[in-house]
Each structure stands twice: as C-alpha cells, then as structure tokens.
Short mmCIF file of C-alpha atoms in Angstrom, two decimals:
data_model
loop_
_atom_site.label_atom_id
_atom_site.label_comp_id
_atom_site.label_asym_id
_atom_site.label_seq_id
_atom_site.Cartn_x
_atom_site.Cartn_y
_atom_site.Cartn_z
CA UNK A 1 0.00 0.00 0.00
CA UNK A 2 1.41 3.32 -1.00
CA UNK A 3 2.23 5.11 2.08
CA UNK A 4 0.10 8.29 0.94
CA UNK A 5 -3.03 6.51 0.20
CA UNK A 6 -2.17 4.87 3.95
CA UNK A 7 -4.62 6.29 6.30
CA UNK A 8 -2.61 8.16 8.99
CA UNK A 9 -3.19 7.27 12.83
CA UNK A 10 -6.15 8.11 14.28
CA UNK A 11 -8.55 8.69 11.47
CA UNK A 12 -11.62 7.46 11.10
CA UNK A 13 -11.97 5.80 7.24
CA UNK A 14 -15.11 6.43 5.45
CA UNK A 15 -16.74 3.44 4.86
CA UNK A 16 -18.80 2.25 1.78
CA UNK A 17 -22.47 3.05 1.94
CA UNK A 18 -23.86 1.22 -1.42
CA UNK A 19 -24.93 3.49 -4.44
CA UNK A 20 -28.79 4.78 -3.57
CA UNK A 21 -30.29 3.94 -7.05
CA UNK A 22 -33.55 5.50 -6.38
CA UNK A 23 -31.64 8.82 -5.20
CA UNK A 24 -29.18 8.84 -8.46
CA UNK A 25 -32.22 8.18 -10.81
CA UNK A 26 -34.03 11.65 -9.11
CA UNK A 27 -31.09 13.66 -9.51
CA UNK A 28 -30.24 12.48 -12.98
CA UNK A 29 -33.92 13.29 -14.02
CA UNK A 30 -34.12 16.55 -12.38
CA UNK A 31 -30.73 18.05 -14.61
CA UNK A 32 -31.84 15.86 -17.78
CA UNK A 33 -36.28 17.02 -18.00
CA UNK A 34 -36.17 20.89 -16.56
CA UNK A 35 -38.95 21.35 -19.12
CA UNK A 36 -41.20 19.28 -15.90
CA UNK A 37 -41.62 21.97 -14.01
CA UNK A 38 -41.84 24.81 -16.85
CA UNK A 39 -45.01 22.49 -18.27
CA UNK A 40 -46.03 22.43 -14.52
CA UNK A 41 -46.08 26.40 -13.61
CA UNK A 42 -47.46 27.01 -17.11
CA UNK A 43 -50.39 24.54 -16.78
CA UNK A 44 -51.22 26.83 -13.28
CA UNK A 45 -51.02 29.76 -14.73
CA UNK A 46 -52.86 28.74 -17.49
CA UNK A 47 -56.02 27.12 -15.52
CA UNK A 48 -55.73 30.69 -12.94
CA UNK A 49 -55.96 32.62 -16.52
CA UNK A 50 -58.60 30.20 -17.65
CA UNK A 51 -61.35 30.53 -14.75
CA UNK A 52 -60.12 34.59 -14.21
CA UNK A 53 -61.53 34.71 -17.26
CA UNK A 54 -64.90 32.50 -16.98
CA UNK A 55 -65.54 34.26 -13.84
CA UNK A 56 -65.71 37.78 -15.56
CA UNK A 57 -67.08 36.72 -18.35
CA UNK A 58 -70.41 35.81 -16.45
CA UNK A 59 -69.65 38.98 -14.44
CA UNK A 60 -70.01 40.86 -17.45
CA UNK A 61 -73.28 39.02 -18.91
CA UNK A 62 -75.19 39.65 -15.12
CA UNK A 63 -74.02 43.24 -15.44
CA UNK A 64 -75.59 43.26 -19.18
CA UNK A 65 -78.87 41.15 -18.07
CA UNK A 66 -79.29 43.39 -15.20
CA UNK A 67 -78.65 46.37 -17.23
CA UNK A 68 -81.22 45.03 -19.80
CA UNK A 69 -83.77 44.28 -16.83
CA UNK A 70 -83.56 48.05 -15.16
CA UNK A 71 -84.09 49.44 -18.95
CA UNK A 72 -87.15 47.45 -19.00
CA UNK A 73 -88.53 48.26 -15.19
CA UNK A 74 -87.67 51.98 -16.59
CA UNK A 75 -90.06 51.86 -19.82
CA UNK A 76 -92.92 49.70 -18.01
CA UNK A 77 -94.83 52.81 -15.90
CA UNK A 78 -97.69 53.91 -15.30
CA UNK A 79 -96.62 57.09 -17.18
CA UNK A 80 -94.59 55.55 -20.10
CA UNK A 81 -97.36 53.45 -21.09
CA UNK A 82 -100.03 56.35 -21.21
CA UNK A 83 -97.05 58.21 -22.89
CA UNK A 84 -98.14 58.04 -26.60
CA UNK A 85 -101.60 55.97 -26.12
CA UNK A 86 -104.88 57.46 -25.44
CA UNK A 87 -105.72 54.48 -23.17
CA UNK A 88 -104.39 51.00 -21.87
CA UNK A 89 -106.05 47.98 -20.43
CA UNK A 90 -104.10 45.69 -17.54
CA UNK A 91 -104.95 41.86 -16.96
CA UNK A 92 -103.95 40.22 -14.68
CA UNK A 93 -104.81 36.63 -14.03
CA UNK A 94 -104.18 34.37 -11.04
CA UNK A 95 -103.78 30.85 -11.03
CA UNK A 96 -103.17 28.10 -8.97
CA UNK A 97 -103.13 30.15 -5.41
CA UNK A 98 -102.71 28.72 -2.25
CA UNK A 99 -106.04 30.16 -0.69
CA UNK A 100 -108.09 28.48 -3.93
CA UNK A 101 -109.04 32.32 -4.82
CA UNK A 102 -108.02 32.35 -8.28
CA UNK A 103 -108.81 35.56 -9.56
CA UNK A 104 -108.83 38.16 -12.50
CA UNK A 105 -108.39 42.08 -12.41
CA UNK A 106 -109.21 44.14 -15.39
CA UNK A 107 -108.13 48.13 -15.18
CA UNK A 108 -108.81 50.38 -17.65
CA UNK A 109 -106.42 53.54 -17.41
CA UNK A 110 -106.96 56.99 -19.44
CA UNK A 111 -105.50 60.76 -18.69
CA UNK A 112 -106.65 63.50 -19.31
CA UNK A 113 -105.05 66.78 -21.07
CA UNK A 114 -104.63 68.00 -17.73
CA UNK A 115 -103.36 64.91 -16.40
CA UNK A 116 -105.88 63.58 -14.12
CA UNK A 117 -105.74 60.01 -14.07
CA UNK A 118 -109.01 57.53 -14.73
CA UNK A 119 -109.42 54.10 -14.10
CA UNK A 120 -112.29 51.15 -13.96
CA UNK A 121 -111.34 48.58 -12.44
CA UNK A 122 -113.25 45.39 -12.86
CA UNK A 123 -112.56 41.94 -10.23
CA UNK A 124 -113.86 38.73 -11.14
CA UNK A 125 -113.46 34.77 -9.60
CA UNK A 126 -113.89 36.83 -5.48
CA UNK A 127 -116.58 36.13 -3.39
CA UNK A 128 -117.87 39.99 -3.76
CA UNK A 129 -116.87 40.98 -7.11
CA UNK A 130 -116.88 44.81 -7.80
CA UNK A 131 -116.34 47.72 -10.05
CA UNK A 132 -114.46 50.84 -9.02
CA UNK A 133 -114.38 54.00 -10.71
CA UNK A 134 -110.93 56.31 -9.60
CA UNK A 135 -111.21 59.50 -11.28
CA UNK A 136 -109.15 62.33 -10.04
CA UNK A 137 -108.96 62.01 -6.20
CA UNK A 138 -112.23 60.62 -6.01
CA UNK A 139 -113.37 56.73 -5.77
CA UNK A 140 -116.72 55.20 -6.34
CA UNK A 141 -117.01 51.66 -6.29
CA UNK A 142 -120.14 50.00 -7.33
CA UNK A 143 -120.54 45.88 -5.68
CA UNK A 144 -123.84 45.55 -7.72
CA UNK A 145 -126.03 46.49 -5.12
CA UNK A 146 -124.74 49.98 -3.95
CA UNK A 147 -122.23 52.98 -5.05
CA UNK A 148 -120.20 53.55 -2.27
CA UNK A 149 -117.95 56.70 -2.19
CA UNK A 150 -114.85 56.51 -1.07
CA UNK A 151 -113.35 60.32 -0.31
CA UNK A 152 -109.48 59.96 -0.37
CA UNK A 153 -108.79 61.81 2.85
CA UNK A 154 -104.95 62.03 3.95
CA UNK A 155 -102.53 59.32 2.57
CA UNK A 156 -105.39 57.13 1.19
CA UNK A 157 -105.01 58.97 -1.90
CA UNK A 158 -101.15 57.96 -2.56
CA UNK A 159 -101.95 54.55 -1.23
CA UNK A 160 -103.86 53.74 -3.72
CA UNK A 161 -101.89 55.72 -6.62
CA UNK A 162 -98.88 53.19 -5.73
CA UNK A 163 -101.39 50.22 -6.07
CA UNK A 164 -102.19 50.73 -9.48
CA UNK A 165 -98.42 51.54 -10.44
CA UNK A 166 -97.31 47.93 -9.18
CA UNK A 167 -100.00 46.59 -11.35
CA UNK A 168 -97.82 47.56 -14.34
CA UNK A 169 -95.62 45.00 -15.19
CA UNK A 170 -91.68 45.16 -13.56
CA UNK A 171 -89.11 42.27 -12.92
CA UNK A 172 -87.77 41.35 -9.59
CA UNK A 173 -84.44 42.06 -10.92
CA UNK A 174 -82.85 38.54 -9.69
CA UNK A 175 -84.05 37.02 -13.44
CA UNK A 176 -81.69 35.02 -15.74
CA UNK A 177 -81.99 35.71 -19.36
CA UNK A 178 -82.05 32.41 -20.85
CA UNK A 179 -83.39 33.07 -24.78
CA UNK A 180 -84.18 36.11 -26.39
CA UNK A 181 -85.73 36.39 -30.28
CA UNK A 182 -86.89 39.23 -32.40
CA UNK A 183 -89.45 40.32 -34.91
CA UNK A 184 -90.52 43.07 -36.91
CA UNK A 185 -91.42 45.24 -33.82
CA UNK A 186 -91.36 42.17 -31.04
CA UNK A 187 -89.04 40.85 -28.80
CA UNK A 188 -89.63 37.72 -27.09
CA UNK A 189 -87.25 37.07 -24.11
CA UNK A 190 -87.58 33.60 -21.72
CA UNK A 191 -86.54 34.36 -18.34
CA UNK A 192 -85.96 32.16 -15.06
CA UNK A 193 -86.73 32.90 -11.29
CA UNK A 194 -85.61 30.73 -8.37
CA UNK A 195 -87.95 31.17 -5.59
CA UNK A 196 -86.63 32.66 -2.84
CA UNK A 197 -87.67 32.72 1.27
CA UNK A 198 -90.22 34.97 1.74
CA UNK A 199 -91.19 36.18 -1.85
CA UNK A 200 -94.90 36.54 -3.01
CA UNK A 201 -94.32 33.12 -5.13
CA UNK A 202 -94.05 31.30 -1.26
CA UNK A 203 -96.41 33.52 0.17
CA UNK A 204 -99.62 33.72 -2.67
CA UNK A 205 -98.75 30.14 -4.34
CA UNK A 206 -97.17 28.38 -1.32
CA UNK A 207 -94.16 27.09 -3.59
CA UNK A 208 -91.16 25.88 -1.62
CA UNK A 209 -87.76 28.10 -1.83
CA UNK A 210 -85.60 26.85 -5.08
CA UNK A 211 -88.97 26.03 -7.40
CA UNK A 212 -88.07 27.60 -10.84
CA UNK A 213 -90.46 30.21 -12.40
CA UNK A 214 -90.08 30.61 -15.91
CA UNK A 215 -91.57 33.92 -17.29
CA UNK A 216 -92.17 34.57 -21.12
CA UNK A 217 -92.32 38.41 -22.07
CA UNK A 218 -93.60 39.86 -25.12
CA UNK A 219 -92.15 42.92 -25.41
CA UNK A 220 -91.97 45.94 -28.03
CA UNK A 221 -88.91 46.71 -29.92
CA UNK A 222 -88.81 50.24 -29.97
CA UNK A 223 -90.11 51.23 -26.08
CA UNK A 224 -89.55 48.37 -23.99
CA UNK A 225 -93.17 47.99 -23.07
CA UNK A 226 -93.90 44.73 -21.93
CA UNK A 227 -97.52 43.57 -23.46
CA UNK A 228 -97.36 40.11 -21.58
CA UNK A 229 -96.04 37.58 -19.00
CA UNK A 230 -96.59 33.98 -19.11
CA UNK A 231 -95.55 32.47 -15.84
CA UNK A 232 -95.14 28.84 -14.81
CA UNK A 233 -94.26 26.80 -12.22
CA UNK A 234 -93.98 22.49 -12.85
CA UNK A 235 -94.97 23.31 -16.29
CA UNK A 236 -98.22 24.60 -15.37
CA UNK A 237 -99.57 28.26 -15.97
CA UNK A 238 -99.86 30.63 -12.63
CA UNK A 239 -100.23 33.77 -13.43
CA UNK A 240 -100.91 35.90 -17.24
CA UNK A 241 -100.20 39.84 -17.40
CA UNK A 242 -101.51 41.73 -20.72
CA UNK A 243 -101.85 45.13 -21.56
CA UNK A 244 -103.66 46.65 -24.79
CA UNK A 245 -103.61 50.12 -25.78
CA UNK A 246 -105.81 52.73 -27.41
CA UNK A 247 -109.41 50.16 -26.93
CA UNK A 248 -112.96 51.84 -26.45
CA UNK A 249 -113.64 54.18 -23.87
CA UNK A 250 -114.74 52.45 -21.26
CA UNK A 251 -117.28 54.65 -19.21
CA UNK A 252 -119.13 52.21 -17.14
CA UNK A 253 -122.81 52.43 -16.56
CA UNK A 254 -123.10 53.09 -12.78
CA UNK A 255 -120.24 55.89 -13.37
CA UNK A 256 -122.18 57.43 -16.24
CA UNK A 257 -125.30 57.30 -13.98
CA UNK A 258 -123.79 59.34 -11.29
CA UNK A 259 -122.43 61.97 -13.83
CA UNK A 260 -126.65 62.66 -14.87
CA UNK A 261 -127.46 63.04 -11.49
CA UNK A 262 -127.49 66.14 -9.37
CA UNK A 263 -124.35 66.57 -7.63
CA UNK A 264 -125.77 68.64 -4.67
CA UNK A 265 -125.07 67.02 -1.56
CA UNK A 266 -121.71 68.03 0.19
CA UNK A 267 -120.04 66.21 3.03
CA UNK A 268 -117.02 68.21 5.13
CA UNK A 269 -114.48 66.27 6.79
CA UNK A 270 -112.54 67.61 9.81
CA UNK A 271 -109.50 66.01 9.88
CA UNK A 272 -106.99 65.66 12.86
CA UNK A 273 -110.43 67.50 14.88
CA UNK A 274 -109.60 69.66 17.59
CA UNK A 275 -105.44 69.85 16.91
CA UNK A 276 -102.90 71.82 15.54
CA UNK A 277 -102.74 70.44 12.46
CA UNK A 278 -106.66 70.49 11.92
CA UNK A 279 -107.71 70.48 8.08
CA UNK A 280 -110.89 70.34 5.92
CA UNK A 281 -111.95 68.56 3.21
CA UNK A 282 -115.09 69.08 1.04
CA UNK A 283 -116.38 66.37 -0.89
CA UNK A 284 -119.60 67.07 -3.47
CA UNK A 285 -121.67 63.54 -4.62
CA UNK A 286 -124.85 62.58 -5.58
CA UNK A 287 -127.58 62.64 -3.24
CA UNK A 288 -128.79 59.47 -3.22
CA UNK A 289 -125.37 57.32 -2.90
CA UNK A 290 -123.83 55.05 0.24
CA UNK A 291 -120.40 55.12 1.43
CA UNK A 292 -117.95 53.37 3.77
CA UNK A 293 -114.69 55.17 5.15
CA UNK A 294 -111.57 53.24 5.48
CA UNK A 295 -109.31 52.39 8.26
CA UNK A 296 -106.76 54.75 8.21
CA UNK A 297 -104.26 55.29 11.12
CA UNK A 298 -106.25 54.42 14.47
CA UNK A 299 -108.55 57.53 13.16
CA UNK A 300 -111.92 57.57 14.20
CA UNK A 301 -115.13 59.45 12.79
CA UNK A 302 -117.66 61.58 14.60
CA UNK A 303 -120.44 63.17 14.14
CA UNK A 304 -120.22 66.00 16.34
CA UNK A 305 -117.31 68.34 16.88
CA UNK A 306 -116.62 67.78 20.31
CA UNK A 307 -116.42 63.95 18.95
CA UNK A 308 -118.14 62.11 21.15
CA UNK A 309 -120.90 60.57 18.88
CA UNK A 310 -118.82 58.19 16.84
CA UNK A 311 -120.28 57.64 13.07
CA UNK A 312 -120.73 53.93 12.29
CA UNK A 313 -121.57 51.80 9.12
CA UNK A 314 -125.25 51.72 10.34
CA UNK A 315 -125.83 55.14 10.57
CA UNK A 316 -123.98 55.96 7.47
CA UNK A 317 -126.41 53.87 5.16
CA UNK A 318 -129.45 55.10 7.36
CA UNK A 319 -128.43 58.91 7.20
CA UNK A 320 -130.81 61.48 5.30
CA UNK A 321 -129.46 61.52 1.72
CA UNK A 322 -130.69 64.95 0.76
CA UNK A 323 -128.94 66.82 3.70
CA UNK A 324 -125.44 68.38 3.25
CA UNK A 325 -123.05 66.07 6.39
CA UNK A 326 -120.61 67.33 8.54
CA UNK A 327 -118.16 64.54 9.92
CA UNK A 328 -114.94 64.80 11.94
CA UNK A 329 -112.07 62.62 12.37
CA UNK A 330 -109.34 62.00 15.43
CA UNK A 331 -106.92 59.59 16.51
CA UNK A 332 -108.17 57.13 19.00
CA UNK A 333 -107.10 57.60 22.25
#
C-alpha cells in the first residue's frame, strides 16, 4: 500500500455506503427534463388565466342582463305606457293560489289633457266581485247592489296611486336571461326565477324556496313595453299579465249614472279635529249614494265636533241623503 493513500493514525476511514439507485435516478432526471416543471407552472397559470376569465365573463353578462332588466322596469310605468296611447287595459290573471281564490283584475287607465288620471277597475273569480271608478282624487265603487264613495282623505289617496303603479308590469331584478328572439317590432325574451324565502311566489302560491319560475315576455322593440307575461311553475300556468292600448272608452254604466245626477249634496271632513294640524276637506256627490270610510291610522269618525258621537256603518247607510253632512275625524285615544 502506497504510504500516501495509507490512512494516517487516528482517522476514522469512510466506509462504503452502497450506491442509492432511487436517489441517483431523481437527480439524474431533475438536470436531464427541466422542461417538468416549466409544463407544470405554465399549466397553473394557465387554468388561474382560464377561470379569471370565466368568472368575468359571467360577471359581465349579469351586469348586461341586469342592465337590460332596469331598462325594462324603466319603460314599463304607469306614465310611459299612457305616454303616446290614449288608453291602456291591464290583466292580470291568477292561477293556482294557495287560498283556492283564483282571480282576474281588469283596469282600464286613461289621462286626461290636464293629467288627471281615470281608471275602472273590474274583479272577477272573489266572493264579492266589484267595479271601481278612480277619477281624479275621487273613488266610487259600485258591488252591484250599492255605489259607495270613497273620499281619499290624507294618505289614502297615494296609497292607492302606488297600487295601481305595481299593477304595471316590472321584474324582480334577480331574473336570468335564458333566450331572447326578435321580430318586426317584437321581442320575445324567456326568463328564469328561483324562488326565494319569503317572496310573493311562497307567500300567494305556497311554492317551496328553489322552485323555478319561468316567465315569457312579449315585449316591443322600440319602447320596452312589456304587453305580456306567461308564468309557470312544474310546467303549469300561474299567473298571465296583458296590456292593450288605445281600446274603447270604457265609461261604465253606474259611473255614467252618477255623472246625470245632481251633484248637490256636500259632506265636510274635519280632519286631525280639535289639533294643531286640523284640516278640511269638502267632498260634493250625488244625493242618493252610500259610502264606507276606510281604516286609516287608528282615526276615528264623529259626528259631532266635540267627537263624542262616533259615526258607524249603520248610521252611514241610514243617514238622510238629501242633507249636506258634517263629519270629523281624530286619533283614537
């Protein structure tokens, strides 16, 4: 043995370990396929570029489909449909209800050059069906048997204005666009609803939270308008909104009656009797018609000023129709 390959005294000689195969092979591939990992980062970035851009892709189409559903909750109005027609007809049509009241409301709408707003509105499939006549901020409604006059005293008046606007067709706004097609002058679009907790779907039709409503507009090309909606739930129809413009003038026959009679009698309402804030109201009808007053606010009606003689249902139908009335109205106490 050569003497400076000789291990010198005391040190420790490494000994032989074997050759680690599996160890070699990992090494040997990591220098020889670098192009492993490139694939590997690429393939990441690629699939983080790939759903970046799914994800605002259907950003963008809810943005457009919710832009395209405010346009139409914009051109469906009271006002926009009146806009350029001299009158319009709304249907609406329940089906299917909960309660078993399935039911149909027909209001005819007109305005005037001054811009006092008309309607008849017609109810049919309720126990007590009626026909109401709103004409300025007066309200007769006629339940075959009577005309009762309803004077629009205090916030009565915008209560019901804000009924008849949500009778004009709008979308929730949560829709889905799923087809749209076009005609001449007609659009037909195919939306989808899921039901949510506590909508009217779960409330009027009992349907459980997830149920799909699918709603079918007709609408026109040029303003938006919708002219119907054909909902369904389980492939069965639950509800059918229409609106026609520019039909006959519809004038009904207990209205027209009133308008030949003599329009003498007057009835004065004190409102808020005794206060601050005390106002009157003057109210002119025909002699010979019955009315009801409305709930409104814990307010009561008198017949005397110092309101103690309260003024009920009875005595309203059993009063003298040819003398002039004074009534006054406070908050219960």
């Amino acid at each position: 043995m050569d003497e400076n390959t000789s291990p010198r005294s005391g040190e420790k000689t490494k000994r032989y370990q074997g050759y680690d195969v599996n160890r070699v092979m990992a090494r040997n591939s990591r220098h020889k396929k670098p192009w492993f990992w490139k694939v590997l980062g690429l393939s990441l970035i690629l699939t983080f570029l790939i759903i970046g851009i799914t994800c605002a892709v259907a950003l963008r189409r809810r943005k457009q489909q919710t832009n395209y559903l405010s346009k139409i909750n914009e051109s469906n109005t009271l006002d926009t449909i009146l806009e350029d027609h001299s009158n319009a007809t709304v249907t609406l049509s329940y089906t299917g209800l909960k309660d078993g009241n399935d039911h149909t409301t027909i209001r005819f709408l007109k305005k005037s050059k001054k811009g006092t707003l008309f309607s008849y509105l017609k109810t049919e499939g309720f126990e007590q069906d009626y026909k109401e006549v709103f004409s300025g901020e007066k309200l007769y409604r006629f339940d075959g048997n009577f005309t009762y006059f309803y004077g629009l005293v205090g916030d009565d008046f915008d209560q019901l204005m804000t009924e008849i606007q949500e009778e004009v067709f709008q979308v929730d706004g949560s829709e889905s666009v799923k087809d749209q097609t076009e005609s001449s002058n007609l659009m037909k679009a195919v939306l989808e609803y899921e039901v949510q907790a506590g909508d009217p779907y779960t409330k009027l039709y009992g349907f459980q939270t997830g149920t799909v409503i699918q709603k079918v507009l007709t609408i026109e090309k040029d303003t938006l308008i919708v002219t119907s909606d054909v909902e369904t739930a389980n492939d069965e129809e639950i509800y059918h909104y229409t609106v026609t413009f520019d039909g006959d003038n519809k004038n009904p026959k207990f209205y027209r009656a009133l308008k030949e009679m003599d329009t003498s009698r007057k009835c004065t309402v004190t409102y808020d009797a005794g206060e601050d804030n005390e106002e009157k109201y003057e109210f002119t009808f025909p002699q010979d018609i019955y009315f009801t007053l409305l709930d409104h606010d814990d307010y009561k009606v008198y017949m005397d000023e110092n309101c103690t003689i309260e003024f009920t249902n009875t005595q309203m139908q059993l009063q003298n129709p040819e003398s002039d009335m004074d009534l006054y109205m406070k908050k219960g106490e």
